[in-house]
Short mmCIF file of C-alpha atoms in Angstrom, two decimals:
data_model
loop_
_atom_site.label_atom_id
_atom_site.label_comp_id
_atom_site.label_asym_id
_atom_site.label_seq_id
_atom_site.Cartn_x
_atom_site.Cartn_y
_atom_site.Cartn_z
CA UNK X 1 -0.07 0.02 -0.04
CA UNK X 2 1.29 3.32 -1.21
CA UNK X 3 1.99 5.71 1.99
CA UNK X 4 0.59 9.20 1.51
CA UNK X 5 2.60 12.22 1.81
CA UNK X 6 1.09 13.50 5.15
CA UNK X 7 1.57 9.92 6.79
CA UNK X 8 5.26 10.17 5.34
CA UNK X 9 5.44 13.74 6.88
CA UNK X 10 4.16 12.40 10.29
CA UNK X 11 6.47 9.67 10.37
CA UNK X 12 9.63 11.99 10.53
CA UNK X 13 8.28 15.03 12.54
CA UNK X 14 9.72 13.65 15.73
CA UNK X 15 12.96 13.20 14.27
CA UNK X 16 12.92 16.66 12.65
CA UNK X 17 12.90 17.84 16.37
CA UNK X 18 15.75 15.60 17.37
CA UNK X 19 17.71 16.84 14.47
CA UNK X 20 16.93 20.49 15.13
CA UNK X 21 17.66 20.06 18.86
CA UNK X 22 21.05 18.09 18.32
CA UNK X 23 22.22 20.81 15.93
CA UNK X 24 21.24 23.61 18.37
CA UNK X 25 23.23 22.09 21.26
CA UNK X 26 26.40 21.87 19.08
CA UNK X 27 25.99 24.91 17.24
CA UNK X 28 29.04 25.93 15.03
CA UNK X 29 29.70 29.37 13.55
CA UNK X 30 30.28 29.73 9.97
CA UNK X 31 33.36 27.76 8.43
CA UNK X 32 33.36 25.86 11.65
CA UNK X 33 30.44 23.48 10.88
CA UNK X 34 32.76 20.34 11.13
CA UNK X 35 30.31 18.26 13.40
CA UNK X 36 27.27 19.57 11.75
CA UNK X 37 28.47 18.85 7.97
CA UNK X 38 30.04 15.26 8.94
CA UNK X 39 26.52 14.06 10.41
CA UNK X 40 24.62 15.60 7.62
CA UNK X 41 26.74 14.04 5.00
CA UNK X 42 26.66 10.75 6.71
CA UNK X 43 22.67 10.83 6.70
CA UNK X 44 22.50 11.56 3.15
CA UNK X 45 24.91 8.96 2.26
CA UNK X 46 23.04 6.26 4.22
CA UNK X 47 19.96 7.63 2.15
CA UNK X 48 21.83 6.95 -1.15
CA UNK X 49 22.33 10.54 -2.12
CA UNK X 50 25.24 11.16 -4.72
CA UNK X 51 27.33 13.70 -2.62
CA UNK X 52 29.82 16.31 -3.48
CA UNK X 53 31.76 17.50 -0.60
CA UNK X 54 34.14 20.36 0.62
CA UNK X 55 36.50 21.53 -2.29
CA UNK X 56 34.49 20.06 -4.70
CA UNK X 57 31.76 22.52 -4.05
CA UNK X 58 33.52 25.64 -2.67
CA UNK X 59 35.68 27.77 -4.58
CA UNK X 60 38.58 28.41 -2.14
CA UNK X 61 39.37 31.86 -3.34
CA UNK X 62 36.10 33.36 -3.29
CA UNK X 63 35.44 32.26 0.75
CA UNK X 64 35.19 35.41 2.76
CA UNK X 65 35.67 36.28 6.26
CA UNK X 66 38.00 33.00 7.05
CA UNK X 67 38.94 32.36 10.42
CA UNK X 68 42.83 31.62 11.02
CA UNK X 69 44.45 28.09 10.58
CA UNK X 70 45.07 27.99 14.47
CA UNK X 71 41.10 28.52 15.01
CA UNK X 72 40.38 25.95 12.37
CA UNK X 73 42.60 23.51 14.02
CA UNK X 74 41.23 24.31 17.36
CA UNK X 75 37.49 23.90 16.14
CA UNK X 76 38.32 20.84 14.38
CA UNK X 77 39.45 19.21 17.57
CA UNK X 78 36.56 20.67 19.57
CA UNK X 79 34.18 19.14 16.78
CA UNK X 80 35.60 15.59 17.29
CA UNK X 81 35.53 15.99 20.94
CA UNK X 82 31.69 16.51 20.29
CA UNK X 83 31.05 13.80 17.91
CA UNK X 84 32.14 14.58 14.52
CA UNK X 85 32.29 11.45 12.35
CA UNK X 86 36.04 11.50 11.62
CA UNK X 87 35.32 9.19 8.42
CA UNK X 88 33.96 12.25 6.97
CA UNK X 89 35.87 15.10 8.54
CA UNK X 90 38.87 15.15 5.76
CA UNK X 91 36.09 16.45 3.37
CA UNK X 92 35.54 19.38 5.28
CA UNK X 93 38.96 20.19 6.95
CA UNK X 94 40.02 23.98 6.84
CA UNK X 95 36.66 25.27 6.69
CA UNK X 96 35.53 23.84 3.63
CA UNK X 97 32.18 22.80 5.08
CA UNK X 98 29.86 22.63 2.07
CA UNK X 99 27.50 19.87 0.84
CA UNK X 100 25.51 19.21 -2.17
CA UNK X 101 23.46 15.76 -2.31
CA UNK X 102 21.90 14.79 -5.45
CA UNK X 103 18.88 12.53 -6.21
CA UNK X 104 18.97 11.33 -10.02
CA UNK X 105 15.61 9.78 -10.63
CA UNK X 106 16.83 8.32 -13.80
CA UNK X 107 13.66 9.96 -15.69
CA UNK X 108 13.89 12.80 -18.05
CA UNK X 109 13.16 16.28 -16.21
CA UNK X 110 14.82 19.43 -15.08
CA UNK X 111 16.91 20.04 -12.35
CA UNK X 112 15.50 21.47 -9.26
CA UNK X 113 17.75 22.61 -6.42
CA UNK X 114 17.03 23.58 -2.58
CA UNK X 115 19.37 25.70 -0.40
CA UNK X 116 19.47 25.29 3.10
CA UNK X 117 22.13 27.10 5.52
CA UNK X 118 23.78 25.15 8.59
CA UNK X 119 25.87 27.90 10.54
CA UNK X 120 25.19 29.41 13.94
CA UNK X 121 25.89 33.12 15.30
CA UNK X 122 29.02 34.34 17.09
CA UNK X 123 26.64 34.62 20.10
CA UNK X 124 26.22 33.52 23.81
CA UNK X 125 23.06 31.63 24.60
CA UNK X 126 20.82 32.84 27.37
CA UNK X 127 20.86 30.25 30.14
CA UNK X 128 18.14 30.98 32.29
CA UNK X 129 14.78 28.89 32.86
CA UNK X 130 12.88 31.36 30.84
CA UNK X 131 14.54 30.11 27.72
CA UNK X 132 13.24 26.81 26.55
CA UNK X 133 16.38 25.37 25.05
CA UNK X 134 18.21 25.78 28.58
CA UNK X 135 15.04 24.44 30.29
CA UNK X 136 14.89 21.34 28.19
CA UNK X 137 18.46 20.62 28.03
CA UNK X 138 19.56 21.60 24.37
CA UNK X 139 21.08 25.05 24.65
CA UNK X 140 24.13 25.50 22.93
CA UNK X 141 27.47 23.84 24.85
CA UNK X 142 29.86 25.84 23.01
CA UNK X 143 30.86 29.31 24.08
CA UNK X 144 30.03 32.39 21.68
CA UNK X 145 28.28 29.93 19.17
CA UNK X 146 24.33 29.95 19.17
CA UNK X 147 21.77 29.02 16.46
CA UNK X 148 19.65 32.51 16.88
CA UNK X 149 18.60 32.63 13.36
CA UNK X 150 16.80 29.25 12.93
CA UNK X 151 19.49 27.53 10.68
CA UNK X 152 19.45 24.33 12.88
CA UNK X 153 15.72 24.23 12.11
CA UNK X 154 16.94 24.65 8.19
CA UNK X 155 19.30 21.85 8.41
CA UNK X 156 16.83 19.54 9.97
CA UNK X 157 14.31 20.64 7.25
CA UNK X 158 16.82 19.72 4.62
CA UNK X 159 17.60 16.27 5.91
CA UNK X 160 13.69 15.68 6.33
CA UNK X 161 13.42 16.42 2.88
CA UNK X 162 15.94 14.14 1.81
CA UNK X 163 14.08 11.41 3.54
CA UNK X 164 10.61 12.22 1.87
CA UNK X 165 12.24 12.54 -1.37
CA UNK X 166 13.90 9.18 -1.51
CA UNK X 167 10.58 7.86 0.10
CA UNK X 168 8.70 9.16 -2.95
CA UNK X 169 11.52 8.74 -5.52
CA UNK X 170 9.31 6.46 -8.03
CA UNK X 171 7.04 9.66 -8.49
CA UNK X 172 9.61 12.16 -9.09
CA UNK X 173 11.46 13.20 -12.35
CA UNK X 174 14.62 14.64 -13.18
CA UNK X 175 17.45 15.69 -10.84
CA UNK X 176 17.19 17.21 -7.37
CA UNK X 177 19.87 18.71 -5.70
CA UNK X 178 19.88 19.67 -2.05
CA UNK X 179 22.59 22.49 -1.11
CA UNK X 180 23.90 22.47 2.52
CA UNK X 181 25.62 25.91 2.78
CA UNK X 182 28.03 27.04 5.33
CA UNK X 183 28.77 30.56 6.61
CA UNK X 184 25.39 32.47 5.66
CA UNK X 185 25.79 34.57 8.76
CA UNK X 186 27.72 37.77 7.47
CA UNK X 187 27.16 36.74 3.90
CA UNK X 188 30.20 34.65 3.75
CA UNK X 189 29.65 31.15 2.03
CA UNK X 190 27.13 31.35 -0.83
CA UNK X 191 29.31 33.04 -3.43
CA UNK X 192 32.12 30.39 -3.06
CA UNK X 193 29.41 27.80 -3.88
CA UNK X 194 27.89 29.73 -6.64
CA UNK X 195 31.17 30.30 -8.47
CA UNK X 196 32.04 26.63 -8.08
CA UNK X 197 29.20 25.86 -10.29
CA UNK X 198 26.84 24.09 -8.08
CA UNK X 199 23.76 25.57 -9.78
CA UNK X 200 24.97 26.04 -13.25
CA UNK X 201 22.81 22.88 -14.23
CA UNK X 202 19.81 23.91 -12.03
CA UNK X 203 16.68 24.99 -13.86
CA UNK X 204 14.69 25.77 -10.67
CA UNK X 205 16.04 26.89 -7.34
CA UNK X 206 14.46 27.47 -4.19
CA UNK X 207 16.05 28.97 -0.85
CA UNK X 208 14.26 29.04 2.51
CA UNK X 209 14.08 30.85 5.74
CA UNK X 210 11.67 30.29 8.66
CA UNK X 211 10.65 33.33 10.87
CA UNK X 212 11.78 36.63 10.20
CA UNK X 213 8.64 38.40 11.42
CA UNK X 214 6.17 36.24 9.34
CA UNK X 215 3.28 35.08 11.40
CA UNK X 216 2.62 31.60 12.03
CA UNK X 217 0.77 29.67 9.16
CA UNK X 218 1.97 32.42 6.61
CA UNK X 219 4.19 31.78 3.60
CA UNK X 220 5.87 34.18 1.69
CA UNK X 221 7.01 32.57 -1.43
CA UNK X 222 8.59 35.63 -3.58
CA UNK X 223 10.45 37.64 -1.11
CA UNK X 224 12.40 40.42 -2.91
CA UNK X 225 13.39 43.02 -0.31
CA UNK X 226 17.06 41.79 0.40
CA UNK X 227 19.65 44.48 0.22
CA UNK X 228 23.05 44.08 -1.74
CA UNK X 229 25.87 44.37 0.74
CA UNK X 230 29.27 44.52 0.84
CA UNK X 231 31.19 43.66 4.47
CA UNK X 232 34.71 44.53 4.91
CA UNK X 233 37.50 45.20 7.59
CA UNK X 234 39.84 48.16 7.54
CA UNK X 235 43.09 48.25 9.06
CA UNK X 236 45.10 51.43 9.59
CA UNK X 237 49.03 51.14 10.05
CA UNK X 238 50.47 54.07 11.44
CA UNK X 239 53.90 54.82 13.77
CA UNK X 240 53.76 54.69 17.48
CA UNK X 241 55.38 57.65 19.12
CA UNK X 242 55.49 59.21 22.83
CA UNK X 243 52.40 61.50 22.83
CA UNK X 244 54.17 63.99 25.10
CA UNK X 245 57.87 64.08 24.31
CA UNK X 246 57.72 63.14 20.39
CA UNK X 247 54.05 63.49 18.97
CA UNK X 248 55.57 64.77 15.69
CA UNK X 249 57.09 61.38 15.26
CA UNK X 250 54.19 59.57 15.11
CA UNK X 251 51.46 58.66 12.67
CA UNK X 252 48.22 58.14 14.02
CA UNK X 253 45.93 55.26 13.06
CA UNK X 254 43.26 56.15 15.51
CA UNK X 255 42.86 59.85 13.99
CA UNK X 256 42.73 58.16 10.37
CA UNK X 257 39.91 55.72 11.44
CA UNK X 258 37.89 58.41 13.27
CA UNK X 259 38.11 60.82 10.29
CA UNK X 260 37.12 57.71 8.04
CA UNK X 261 34.09 57.05 10.51
CA UNK X 262 32.74 60.66 10.21
CA UNK X 263 33.33 60.73 6.52
CA UNK X 264 31.65 57.49 6.00
CA UNK X 265 28.56 58.83 7.52
CA UNK X 266 28.49 61.81 5.38
CA UNK X 267 28.50 59.79 1.82
CA UNK X 268 25.27 61.12 0.39
CA UNK X 269 22.29 58.48 0.13
CA UNK X 270 21.16 57.54 -3.32
CA UNK X 271 18.11 58.77 -4.96
CA UNK X 272 17.17 55.68 -6.79
CA UNK X 273 16.62 53.37 -3.56
CA UNK X 274 17.64 52.54 -0.38
CA UNK X 275 21.22 52.89 0.83
CA UNK X 276 22.81 51.99 4.15
CA UNK X 277 26.36 52.21 5.76
CA UNK X 278 27.61 51.45 9.27
CA UNK X 279 30.79 51.35 11.31
CA UNK X 280 30.02 48.70 13.67
CA UNK X 281 33.31 48.12 15.33
CA UNK X 282 36.38 50.67 15.85
CA UNK X 283 39.40 49.46 18.03
CA UNK X 284 42.64 51.66 18.07
CA UNK X 285 45.64 52.08 20.10
CA UNK X 286 47.65 50.75 23.08
CA UNK X 287 47.80 53.38 25.62
CA UNK X 288 46.82 57.05 26.50
CA UNK X 289 50.37 58.24 26.00
CA UNK X 290 51.13 56.70 22.94
CA UNK X 291 50.18 57.95 19.47
CA UNK X 292 48.19 55.07 18.09
CA UNK X 293 50.04 52.97 15.43
CA UNK X 294 46.94 50.53 14.48
CA UNK X 295 43.25 50.89 14.14
CA UNK X 296 40.62 48.39 12.99
CA UNK X 297 37.41 49.28 11.50
CA UNK X 298 34.39 46.69 10.67
CA UNK X 299 32.23 48.31 8.10
CA UNK X 300 29.45 47.59 5.79
CA UNK X 301 27.51 49.00 3.00
CA UNK X 302 24.08 48.02 1.64
CA UNK X 303 21.74 49.03 -1.31
CA UNK X 304 18.55 48.18 -2.77
CA UNK X 305 20.28 47.40 -5.83
CA UNK X 306 23.74 45.97 -6.81
CA UNK X 307 24.56 49.49 -8.45
CA UNK X 308 23.48 51.61 -5.26
CA UNK X 309 25.54 49.26 -3.29
CA UNK X 310 28.49 49.34 -5.26
CA UNK X 311 28.01 53.27 -5.16
CA UNK X 312 28.24 53.04 -1.44
CA UNK X 313 31.20 50.99 -1.40
CA UNK X 314 33.30 52.86 -3.89
CA UNK X 315 32.43 56.09 -1.97
CA UNK X 316 33.55 54.32 1.22
CA UNK X 317 36.79 53.39 -0.41
CA UNK X 318 37.55 56.92 -1.25
CA UNK X 319 36.42 58.13 2.12
CA UNK X 320 39.07 55.80 3.87
CA UNK X 321 41.92 56.18 1.33
CA UNK X 322 41.52 60.08 1.96
CA UNK X 323 41.63 59.59 5.59
CA UNK X 324 44.66 57.62 5.47
CA UNK X 325 46.54 60.25 3.34
CA UNK X 326 45.60 62.92 5.81
CA UNK X 327 47.42 61.09 8.40
CA UNK X 328 50.12 59.65 6.58
CA UNK X 329 49.20 56.00 7.29
CA UNK X 330 49.20 52.91 5.32
CA UNK X 331 45.74 50.88 5.14
CA UNK X 332 44.52 47.51 3.96
CA UNK X 333 40.99 46.35 3.37
CA UNK X 334 39.72 42.78 3.69
CA UNK X 335 36.47 41.65 2.01
CA UNK X 336 34.55 39.97 4.93
CA UNK X 337 31.28 39.19 3.19
CA UNK X 338 28.88 40.18 0.36
CA UNK X 339 25.19 39.34 -0.98
CA UNK X 340 23.39 40.58 -4.07
CA UNK X 341 20.18 41.97 -4.57
CA UNK X 342 17.87 39.66 -6.62
CA UNK X 343 14.17 39.55 -7.58
CA UNK X 344 12.50 36.06 -7.77
CA UNK X 345 11.13 34.69 -11.21
CA UNK X 346 7.37 35.79 -11.52
CA UNK X 347 6.33 32.42 -13.02
CA UNK X 348 8.09 30.14 -10.56
CA UNK X 349 6.55 32.14 -7.72
CA UNK X 350 3.16 31.93 -9.16
CA UNK X 351 3.42 28.33 -9.62
CA UNK X 352 4.68 27.72 -5.97
CA UNK X 353 1.77 29.94 -4.74
CA UNK X 354 -0.75 27.91 -6.40
CA UNK X 355 0.52 24.70 -4.90
CA UNK X 356 0.83 25.91 -1.52
CA UNK X 357 -2.75 27.43 -1.66
CA UNK X 358 -4.15 24.13 -3.16
CA UNK X 359 -2.36 21.57 -1.41
CA UNK X 360 -0.91 22.81 2.06
CA UNK X 361 -3.90 23.29 3.98
CA UNK X 362 -1.69 23.88 7.06
CA UNK X 363 -0.88 27.32 5.65
CA UNK X 364 -3.48 29.87 6.43
CA UNK X 365 -2.16 32.39 3.80
CA UNK X 366 0.23 32.57 1.11
CA UNK X 367 1.58 35.83 -0.41
CA UNK X 368 4.09 37.03 -2.86
CA UNK X 369 5.93 39.46 -0.80
CA UNK X 370 5.77 41.96 2.09
CA UNK X 371 8.09 44.48 3.44
CA UNK X 372 10.72 42.71 5.58
CA UNK X 373 13.47 44.19 7.66
CA UNK X 374 16.26 45.69 5.51
CA UNK X 375 18.64 42.76 5.69
CA UNK X 376 20.79 41.04 3.23
CA UNK X 377 20.96 37.34 2.19
CA UNK X 378 23.59 35.53 0.32
CA UNK X 379 21.44 32.98 -1.38
CA UNK X 380 20.86 35.72 -3.98
CA UNK X 381 24.23 34.33 -5.16
CA UNK X 382 22.56 31.24 -6.14
CA UNK X 383 19.48 32.92 -7.50
CA UNK X 384 21.32 35.19 -9.98
CA UNK X 385 23.62 32.38 -11.05
CA UNK X 386 20.60 30.29 -11.75
CA UNK X 387 18.52 32.87 -13.65
CA UNK X 388 22.01 34.11 -15.65
CA UNK X 389 22.02 30.45 -16.85
CA UNK X 390 18.48 30.62 -17.72
CA UNK X 391 16.70 29.24 -14.97
CA UNK X 392 14.16 30.38 -12.38
CA UNK X 393 14.50 31.21 -8.69
CA UNK X 394 12.84 32.26 -5.63
CA UNK X 395 13.25 32.86 -1.93
CA UNK X 396 10.74 31.44 0.51
CA UNK X 397 9.83 32.47 4.33
CA UNK X 398 7.89 30.04 6.47
CA UNK X 399 6.16 31.86 9.15
CA UNK X 400 6.45 30.93 12.85
CA UNK X 401 6.14 32.16 16.33
CA UNK X 402 9.50 33.45 17.81
CA UNK X 403 10.39 33.61 21.43
CA UNK X 404 12.70 36.53 20.77
CA UNK X 405 13.86 38.28 17.45
CA UNK X 406 16.48 36.96 15.30
CA UNK X 407 20.27 37.42 16.44
CA UNK X 408 18.77 37.37 20.04
CA UNK X 409 20.37 35.34 22.79
CA UNK X 410 16.82 34.06 23.67
CA UNK X 411 15.69 33.17 20.11
CA UNK X 412 13.75 30.10 19.70
CA UNK X 413 10.98 28.98 17.16
CA UNK X 414 7.92 26.99 16.99
CA UNK X 415 9.03 23.50 15.80
CA UNK X 416 5.75 22.85 14.25
CA UNK X 417 7.09 24.91 11.27
CA UNK X 418 9.45 22.07 10.12
CA UNK X 419 7.09 19.52 9.04
CA UNK X 420 5.01 22.02 7.21
CA UNK X 421 8.28 23.38 5.30
CA UNK X 422 9.20 19.89 4.51
CA UNK X 423 5.66 19.12 3.15
CA UNK X 424 5.73 22.27 1.10
CA UNK X 425 9.10 21.63 -0.59
CA UNK X 426 8.33 17.96 -1.24
CA UNK X 427 5.14 19.04 -2.86
CA UNK X 428 7.00 21.26 -5.26
CA UNK X 429 9.44 18.53 -6.29
CA UNK X 430 6.43 16.06 -6.73
CA UNK X 431 4.48 18.88 -8.84
CA UNK X 432 7.25 20.00 -10.82
CA UNK X 433 6.10 18.25 -14.11
CA UNK X 434 2.92 20.21 -13.87
CA UNK X 435 4.96 23.32 -14.36
CA UNK X 436 7.35 22.53 -17.29
CA UNK X 437 9.78 25.07 -18.34
CA UNK X 438 13.25 25.66 -19.77
CA UNK X 439 15.67 22.87 -18.80
CA UNK X 440 19.35 22.53 -19.31
CA UNK X 441 20.51 20.43 -22.25
#
């Protein structure tokens, strides 16, 4: 007797919770997802997926915001102590923590890809009785690492979808790719996977998120409010001197950074759309009687379009260079993260909306887009790459109740959203022949 999709989803609902809570307890920040990646790879291999791992799906030179070799070594050791599967670890060593799992049905049809992310934030989790993960024993055991954005749920959804697709493989056509991405926080990881070509054969692409202020039971299936962004560190190098006896011998990196900061906030905003700039960190100097010989700034620009963001970034570079020249100091810029703006493909969005409205009664409402907080998302690299190859792409947000906002130490979500997301994504895969559209030759 054939099992129904509803029964199949019900059969994995508890496992979704177990996966999510395991990933939450052993939260791992971007490029450090060693335990998570080994366990995801092992589960996918057990299911029979074709796996591409590590350097096969990540272009090394396009990674951004990398930790030091010493930090990588320390975190690999930590992951092994916490149950990373050592037979898989060599694939991910050095922070190449990406996974692409492919299900080839052996039947003609397009290639469909789903992307989920795996990384936690650099945040200490609340450890009081009012916070459910702590009260129920699955709060993060890792200092300064917490799943405060729902990526633990995303990873669990990806594994749940993998199970359902295998169970219904005989009803599927074409090829389905599951992309497990590292380092989404700080928009650091997607570009290196996109430039590695993981979506170059993809006809239809979907990225997902839970929460983001969308109410429980609501689905946003064409979100287009993400801003393009460039995130970078600036280091100024001057010359130390005694501030009382020989101030003229110094070259003041602190003053250069301060002047740059004021200049950055004076950049004119763009008339054709939203623009942002922020200096989030400024550290400089070593003592009150020493001309500061070094300074560090952590900066980001954002724009409603890629062009507006590039305008802000180029203006920022001019300001920084000018401030450095004024104080006769050297400077260096390190790119730490980036994302693009991207509009979903209208026909693909309409098709998914129709499916969700007609086949997912758990969803009370389905909408194309709604104003969101002006954040950024590096899945836009996958979306734009897919569209550039002639495919179609969208971004979906599954609403859920939150205990606190994203990136908050008390963040938690209603786990009922996970089976709804799995069912919706599985329905897209099972219904894709109804849509048709261009496929790659």
